[in-house]
Amino acid sequence: MNNSNNLSRPVIAFDVETPNSYNDRMSAIGVAVIENGRITRKYATLINPETHFDAFNTALTGISADMVRAAPTFPQVWEVIGPVMQSGILLAHNAPFDMRVLACCLTDYGIPAPSSLPYACTVQMGRKCCPRLPNHKLDTMCQALHIPLNHHQADSDCLACARLLLYYQRQGLTLEPFVRTYDLRNLRTLSR
């Protein structure tokens, strides 16, 4: 991957919530676009995953089957966010999880998408930027850095992820060394 091409691309922080332990469908997504060092656009919605909810996931996220009954399905949401999600570098906290859920949704619904997408992980960046923290979970990072967070709410989590990137950049950390490529068809990060 030519990292010089990444410098002018937007960064799209995103977070997904899932309805059950299969982690192959979304019950919510939040997206925050970062351009020129600031958050320029935000989008969040509940999603009808068209599958069952586990009690654990409902307790964790507060999202139930009743809440999403009238929500759009993933293909309807992708019509809105797909062009944005494919326009730059994706960013998530524990990104391989979110990337896998995204890839599963695209595959399961037969939605045409590139075979791979660039992404970066704010956990990996946090380990480099803030090595003395006891762990690099999103709530730990946000508490330490005084970033507002309503954890396991996709809109709040994606904004927190975006703010973590902006913090890292203010500390002199650059995104480029952390950019990886996710193979959407085989559900894995490609080796560098």
PDB file of C-alpha atoms in Angstrom:
ATOM      1  CA  MET A   1       0.000   0.000   0.000  1.00  0.00           C
ATOM      2  CA  ASN A   2       1.307   3.424  -0.871  1.00  0.00           C
ATOM      3  CA  ASN A   3       1.002   5.382   2.365  1.00  0.00           C
ATOM      4  CA  SER A   4       1.548   8.704   0.620  1.00  0.00           C
ATOM      5  CA  ASN A   5      -1.868   8.244  -0.983  1.00  0.00           C
ATOM      6  CA  ASN A   6      -3.390   7.876   2.490  1.00  0.00           C
ATOM      7  CA  LEU A   7      -2.322  11.357   3.616  1.00  0.00           C
ATOM      8  CA  SER A   8      -5.086  13.175   1.760  1.00  0.00           C
ATOM      9  CA  ARG A   9      -7.837  10.607   2.377  1.00  0.00           C
ATOM     10  CA  PRO A  10     -10.427  11.102   5.100  1.00  0.00           C
ATOM     11  CA  VAL A  11     -10.371   8.852   8.132  1.00  0.00           C
ATOM     12  CA  ILE A  12     -13.696   7.231   8.938  1.00  0.00           C
ATOM     13  CA  ALA A  13     -14.020   6.254  12.597  1.00  0.00           C
ATOM     14  CA  PHE A  14     -16.768   3.728  13.084  1.00  0.00           C
ATOM     15  CA  ASP A  15     -18.216   1.449  15.708  1.00  0.00           C
ATOM     16  CA  VAL A  16     -20.728  -1.361  15.452  1.00  0.00           C
ATOM     17  CA  GLU A  17     -22.945  -3.048  18.004  1.00  0.00           C
ATOM     18  CA  THR A  18     -24.066  -6.635  17.427  1.00  0.00           C
ATOM     19  CA  PRO A  19     -27.254  -8.464  18.404  1.00  0.00           C
ATOM     20  CA  ASN A  20     -25.747 -11.819  19.357  1.00  0.00           C
ATOM     21  CA  SER A  21     -22.579 -13.844  19.881  1.00  0.00           C
ATOM     22  CA  TYR A  22     -22.216 -14.702  16.191  1.00  0.00           C
ATOM     23  CA  ASN A  23     -21.000 -11.124  15.602  1.00  0.00           C
ATOM     24  CA  ASP A  24     -21.988 -11.290  11.942  1.00  0.00           C
ATOM     25  CA  ARG A  25     -24.792  -8.717  11.940  1.00  0.00           C
ATOM     26  CA  MET A  26     -25.154  -5.157  13.262  1.00  0.00           C
ATOM     27  CA  SER A  27     -27.800  -3.734  15.545  1.00  0.00           C
ATOM     28  CA  ALA A  28     -26.266  -0.232  15.385  1.00  0.00           C
ATOM     29  CA  ILE A  29     -23.488   1.684  13.679  1.00  0.00           C
ATOM     30  CA  GLY A  30     -21.862   5.033  14.332  1.00  0.00           C
ATOM     31  CA  VAL A  31     -19.619   6.848  11.856  1.00  0.00           C
ATOM     32  CA  ALA A  32     -17.487   9.973  12.340  1.00  0.00           C
ATOM     33  CA  VAL A  33     -15.471  11.401   9.452  1.00  0.00           C
ATOM     34  CA  ILE A  34     -12.167  13.106  10.254  1.00  0.00           C
ATOM     35  CA  GLU A  35     -10.738  15.530   7.710  1.00  0.00           C
ATOM     36  CA  ASN A  36      -7.918  18.028   8.166  1.00  0.00           C
ATOM     37  CA  GLY A  37      -7.623  17.340  11.876  1.00  0.00           C
ATOM     38  CA  ARG A  38     -11.283  17.702  12.794  1.00  0.00           C
ATOM     39  CA  ILE A  39     -14.519  15.751  12.864  1.00  0.00           C
ATOM     40  CA  THR A  40     -16.523  17.004   9.904  1.00  0.00           C
ATOM     41  CA  ARG A  41     -19.476  14.611   9.656  1.00  0.00           C
ATOM     42  CA  LYS A  42     -21.334  12.193  11.926  1.00  0.00           C
ATOM     43  CA  TYR A  43     -23.906   9.495  11.310  1.00  0.00           C
ATOM     44  CA  ALA A  44     -25.498   6.940  13.618  1.00  0.00           C
ATOM     45  CA  THR A  45     -28.467   4.624  13.388  1.00  0.00           C
ATOM     46  CA  LEU A  46     -29.996   1.521  14.825  1.00  0.00           C
ATOM     47  CA  ILE A  47     -30.113  -1.364  12.344  1.00  0.00           C
ATOM     48  CA  ASN A  48     -32.600  -4.192  12.060  1.00  0.00           C
ATOM     49  CA  PRO A  49     -30.227  -7.180  11.924  1.00  0.00           C
ATOM     50  CA  GLU A  50     -32.987  -9.549  10.795  1.00  0.00           C
ATOM     51  CA  THR A  51     -31.794 -12.127  13.331  1.00  0.00           C
ATOM     52  CA  HIS A  52     -32.188 -12.957  17.021  1.00  0.00           C
ATOM     53  CA  PHE A  53     -30.826 -10.998  19.976  1.00  0.00           C
ATOM     54  CA  ASP A  54     -28.911 -12.626  22.823  1.00  0.00           C
ATOM     55  CA  ALA A  55     -29.750 -11.389  26.321  1.00  0.00           C
ATOM     56  CA  PHE A  56     -26.067 -10.586  26.900  1.00  0.00           C
ATOM     57  CA  ASN A  57     -25.873  -8.258  23.890  1.00  0.00           C
ATOM     58  CA  THR A  58     -29.130  -6.519  24.820  1.00  0.00           C
ATOM     59  CA  ALA A  59     -27.864  -5.975  28.373  1.00  0.00           C
ATOM     60  CA  LEU A  60     -24.513  -4.676  27.098  1.00  0.00           C
ATOM     61  CA  THR A  61     -25.819  -2.274  24.443  1.00  0.00           C
ATOM     62  CA  GLY A  62     -29.358  -1.565  25.620  1.00  0.00           C
ATOM     63  CA  ILE A  63     -30.580  -2.462  22.122  1.00  0.00           C
ATOM     64  CA  SER A  64     -33.439  -4.955  21.889  1.00  0.00           C
ATOM     65  CA  ALA A  65     -35.327  -6.626  19.064  1.00  0.00           C
ATOM     66  CA  ASP A  66     -38.309  -4.358  19.764  1.00  0.00           C
ATOM     67  CA  MET A  67     -36.157  -1.237  19.373  1.00  0.00           C
ATOM     68  CA  VAL A  68     -34.929  -2.184  15.899  1.00  0.00           C
ATOM     69  CA  ARG A  69     -38.131  -3.632  14.468  1.00  0.00           C
ATOM     70  CA  ALA A  70     -38.783  -0.475  12.396  1.00  0.00           C
ATOM     71  CA  ALA A  71     -35.093   0.391  11.885  1.00  0.00           C
ATOM     72  CA  PRO A  72     -33.486   0.143   8.444  1.00  0.00           C
ATOM     73  CA  THR A  73     -31.706  -3.055   7.448  1.00  0.00           C
ATOM     74  CA  PHE A  74     -27.986  -3.116   6.735  1.00  0.00           C
ATOM     75  CA  PRO A  75     -28.434  -2.841   2.922  1.00  0.00           C
ATOM     76  CA  GLN A  76     -30.542   0.301   3.437  1.00  0.00           C
ATOM     77  CA  VAL A  77     -27.922   1.788   5.761  1.00  0.00           C
ATOM     78  CA  TRP A  78     -25.094   0.844   3.380  1.00  0.00           C
ATOM     79  CA  GLU A  79     -26.740   2.879   0.611  1.00  0.00           C
ATOM     80  CA  VAL A  80     -26.171   5.927   2.834  1.00  0.00           C
ATOM     81  CA  ILE A  81     -22.772   5.149   4.367  1.00  0.00           C
ATOM     82  CA  GLY A  82     -21.151   2.888   1.769  1.00  0.00           C
ATOM     83  CA  PRO A  83     -19.652   5.680  -0.335  1.00  0.00           C
ATOM     84  CA  VAL A  84     -18.219   7.333   2.796  1.00  0.00           C
ATOM     85  CA  MET A  85     -16.907   4.076   4.262  1.00  0.00           C
ATOM     86  CA  GLN A  86     -15.087   3.310   1.006  1.00  0.00           C
ATOM     87  CA  SER A  87     -13.636   6.814   0.588  1.00  0.00           C
ATOM     88  CA  GLY A  88     -10.811   6.707   3.101  1.00  0.00           C
ATOM     89  CA  ILE A  89      -9.113   4.822   5.901  1.00  0.00           C
ATOM     90  CA  LEU A  90     -11.436   3.087   8.350  1.00  0.00           C
ATOM     91  CA  LEU A  91     -10.656   3.474  12.042  1.00  0.00           C
ATOM     92  CA  ALA A  92     -12.038   1.572  15.009  1.00  0.00           C
ATOM     93  CA  HIS A  93     -11.113   0.630  18.552  1.00  0.00           C
ATOM     94  CA  ASN A  94     -10.215  -3.073  18.389  1.00  0.00           C
ATOM     95  CA  ALA A  95     -10.650  -2.654  14.643  1.00  0.00           C
ATOM     96  CA  PRO A  96     -10.410  -6.319  13.567  1.00  0.00           C
ATOM     97  CA  PHE A  97     -13.716  -6.955  15.370  1.00  0.00           C
ATOM     98  CA  ASP A  98     -15.570  -4.099  13.636  1.00  0.00           C
ATOM     99  CA  MET A  99     -13.962  -4.902  10.290  1.00  0.00           C
ATOM    100  CA  ARG A 100     -15.067  -8.533  10.548  1.00  0.00           C
ATOM    101  CA  VAL A 101     -18.659  -7.578  11.373  1.00  0.00           C
ATOM    102  CA  LEU A 102     -18.691  -5.157   8.424  1.00  0.00           C
ATOM    103  CA  ALA A 103     -17.273  -7.812   6.089  1.00  0.00           C
ATOM    104  CA  CYS A 104     -19.820 -10.402   7.275  1.00  0.00           C
ATOM    105  CA  CYS A 105     -22.716  -8.015   6.658  1.00  0.00           C
ATOM    106  CA  LEU A 106     -21.488  -7.136   3.171  1.00  0.00           C
ATOM    107  CA  THR A 107     -21.035 -10.819   2.315  1.00  0.00           C
ATOM    108  CA  ASP A 108     -24.264 -12.077   3.890  1.00  0.00           C
ATOM    109  CA  TYR A 109     -26.336  -9.502   2.037  1.00  0.00           C
ATOM    110  CA  GLY A 110     -24.436  -9.946  -1.234  1.00  0.00           C
ATOM    111  CA  ILE A 111     -23.499  -6.273  -1.371  1.00  0.00           C
ATOM    112  CA  PRO A 112     -20.784  -5.484  -3.932  1.00  0.00           C
ATOM    113  CA  ALA A 113     -17.728  -4.063  -2.210  1.00  0.00           C
ATOM    114  CA  PRO A 114     -13.993  -3.902  -2.762  1.00  0.00           C
ATOM    115  CA  SER A 115     -12.086  -7.060  -1.877  1.00  0.00           C
ATOM    116  CA  SER A 116     -10.174  -5.141   0.788  1.00  0.00           C
ATOM    117  CA  LEU A 117     -10.208  -1.859   2.673  1.00  0.00           C
ATOM    118  CA  PRO A 118      -7.512   0.075   4.548  1.00  0.00           C
ATOM    119  CA  TYR A 119      -7.960   0.442   8.293  1.00  0.00           C
ATOM    120  CA  ALA A 120      -6.187   1.401  11.494  1.00  0.00           C
ATOM    121  CA  CYS A 121      -6.817   0.465  15.108  1.00  0.00           C
ATOM    122  CA  THR A 122      -6.854   2.969  17.975  1.00  0.00           C
ATOM    123  CA  VAL A 123      -5.966   0.171  20.433  1.00  0.00           C
ATOM    124  CA  GLN A 124      -2.665  -0.402  18.618  1.00  0.00           C
ATOM    125  CA  MET A 125      -2.042   3.333  18.443  1.00  0.00           C
ATOM    126  CA  GLY A 126      -2.921   3.714  22.133  1.00  0.00           C
ATOM    127  CA  ARG A 127      -0.371   1.096  23.138  1.00  0.00           C
ATOM    128  CA  LYS A 128       2.281   3.147  21.366  1.00  0.00           C
ATOM    129  CA  CYS A 129       1.108   6.577  22.521  1.00  0.00           C
ATOM    130  CA  CYS A 130       0.067   5.728  26.102  1.00  0.00           C
ATOM    131  CA  PRO A 131       2.152   2.685  27.138  1.00  0.00           C
ATOM    132  CA  ARG A 132       1.786   3.263  30.890  1.00  0.00           C
ATOM    133  CA  LEU A 133      -1.969   2.759  31.062  1.00  0.00           C
ATOM    134  CA  PRO A 134      -3.089  -0.475  32.760  1.00  0.00           C
ATOM    135  CA  ASN A 135      -4.920  -1.508  29.571  1.00  0.00           C
ATOM    136  CA  HIS A 136      -6.067   0.104  26.338  1.00  0.00           C
ATOM    137  CA  LYS A 137      -9.791  -0.605  26.435  1.00  0.00           C
ATOM    138  CA  LEU A 138     -11.930   2.222  25.105  1.00  0.00           C
ATOM    139  CA  ASP A 139     -13.377   3.155  28.508  1.00  0.00           C
ATOM    140  CA  THR A 140      -9.915   3.118  30.136  1.00  0.00           C
ATOM    141  CA  MET A 141      -8.440   5.295  27.400  1.00  0.00           C
ATOM    142  CA  CYS A 142     -11.323   7.753  27.479  1.00  0.00           C
ATOM    143  CA  GLN A 143     -11.251   8.070  31.248  1.00  0.00           C
ATOM    144  CA  ALA A 144      -7.488   8.676  31.257  1.00  0.00           C
ATOM    145  CA  LEU A 145      -7.695  11.257  28.471  1.00  0.00           C
ATOM    146  CA  HIS A 146     -10.947  12.921  29.619  1.00  0.00           C
ATOM    147  CA  ILE A 147     -12.826  11.998  26.450  1.00  0.00           C
ATOM    148  CA  PRO A 148     -16.622  11.760  26.882  1.00  0.00           C
ATOM    149  CA  LEU A 149     -17.971   8.235  26.446  1.00  0.00           C
ATOM    150  CA  ASN A 150     -21.323   6.488  26.732  1.00  0.00           C
ATOM    151  CA  HIS A 151     -19.778   3.067  26.231  1.00  0.00           C
ATOM    152  CA  HIS A 152     -21.359   0.463  23.914  1.00  0.00           C
ATOM    153  CA  GLN A 153     -23.399   3.154  22.175  1.00  0.00           C
ATOM    154  CA  ALA A 154     -22.204   3.229  18.571  1.00  0.00           C
ATOM    155  CA  ASP A 155     -22.538   6.998  18.177  1.00  0.00           C
ATOM    156  CA  SER A 156     -20.518   7.702  21.320  1.00  0.00           C
ATOM    157  CA  ASP A 157     -17.935   4.984  20.710  1.00  0.00           C
ATOM    158  CA  CYS A 158     -17.146   6.159  17.160  1.00  0.00           C
ATOM    159  CA  LEU A 159     -16.763   9.769  18.339  1.00  0.00           C
ATOM    160  CA  ALA A 160     -14.484   8.621  21.153  1.00  0.00           C
ATOM    161  CA  CYS A 161     -12.417   6.680  18.620  1.00  0.00           C
ATOM    162  CA  ALA A 162     -12.142   9.771  16.412  1.00  0.00           C
ATOM    163  CA  ARG A 163     -11.117  11.903  19.401  1.00  0.00           C
ATOM    164  CA  LEU A 164      -8.477   9.331  20.367  1.00  0.00           C
ATOM    165  CA  LEU A 165      -6.943   9.651  16.895  1.00  0.00           C
ATOM    166  CA  LEU A 166      -6.914  13.444  17.177  1.00  0.00           C
ATOM    167  CA  TYR A 167      -5.259  13.157  20.610  1.00  0.00           C
ATOM    168  CA  TYR A 168      -2.625  10.741  19.281  1.00  0.00           C
ATOM    169  CA  GLN A 169      -1.875  13.090  16.411  1.00  0.00           C
ATOM    170  CA  ARG A 170      -1.460  16.032  18.803  1.00  0.00           C
ATOM    171  CA  GLN A 171       1.110  13.881  20.643  1.00  0.00           C
ATOM    172  CA  GLY A 172       3.054  13.471  17.383  1.00  0.00           C
ATOM    173  CA  LEU A 173       1.850   9.983  16.433  1.00  0.00           C
ATOM    174  CA  THR A 174       1.084   9.603  12.733  1.00  0.00           C
ATOM    175  CA  LEU A 175      -1.562   7.298  11.332  1.00  0.00           C
ATOM    176  CA  GLU A 176       0.405   5.885   8.413  1.00  0.00           C
ATOM    177  CA  PRO A 177       2.542   3.283  10.282  1.00  0.00           C
ATOM    178  CA  PHE A 178      -0.645   1.777  11.709  1.00  0.00           C
ATOM    179  CA  VAL A 179      -2.587   1.407   8.464  1.00  0.00           C
ATOM    180  CA  ARG A 180      -3.343  -2.199   7.562  1.00  0.00           C
ATOM    181  CA  THR A 181      -5.443  -3.829   4.847  1.00  0.00           C
ATOM    182  CA  TYR A 182      -8.466  -5.935   5.728  1.00  0.00           C
ATOM    183  CA  ASP A 183      -9.415  -8.739   3.347  1.00  0.00           C
ATOM    184  CA  LEU A 184     -13.213  -8.502   3.291  1.00  0.00           C
ATOM    185  CA  ARG A 185     -13.657 -11.819   1.519  1.00  0.00           C
ATOM    186  CA  ASN A 186     -11.484 -13.926   3.836  1.00  0.00           C
ATOM    187  CA  LEU A 187     -12.203 -11.995   7.059  1.00  0.00           C
ATOM    188  CA  ARG A 188      -8.619 -11.268   7.969  1.00  0.00           C
ATOM    189  CA  THR A 189      -5.906  -8.654   8.017  1.00  0.00           C
ATOM    190  CA  LEU A 190      -3.471  -9.047   5.171  1.00  0.00           C
ATOM    191  CA  SER A 191       0.182  -9.264   6.137  1.00  0.00           C
ATOM    192  CA  ARG A 192       2.227  -6.181   5.365  1.00  0.00           C
TER     193      ARG A 192
END
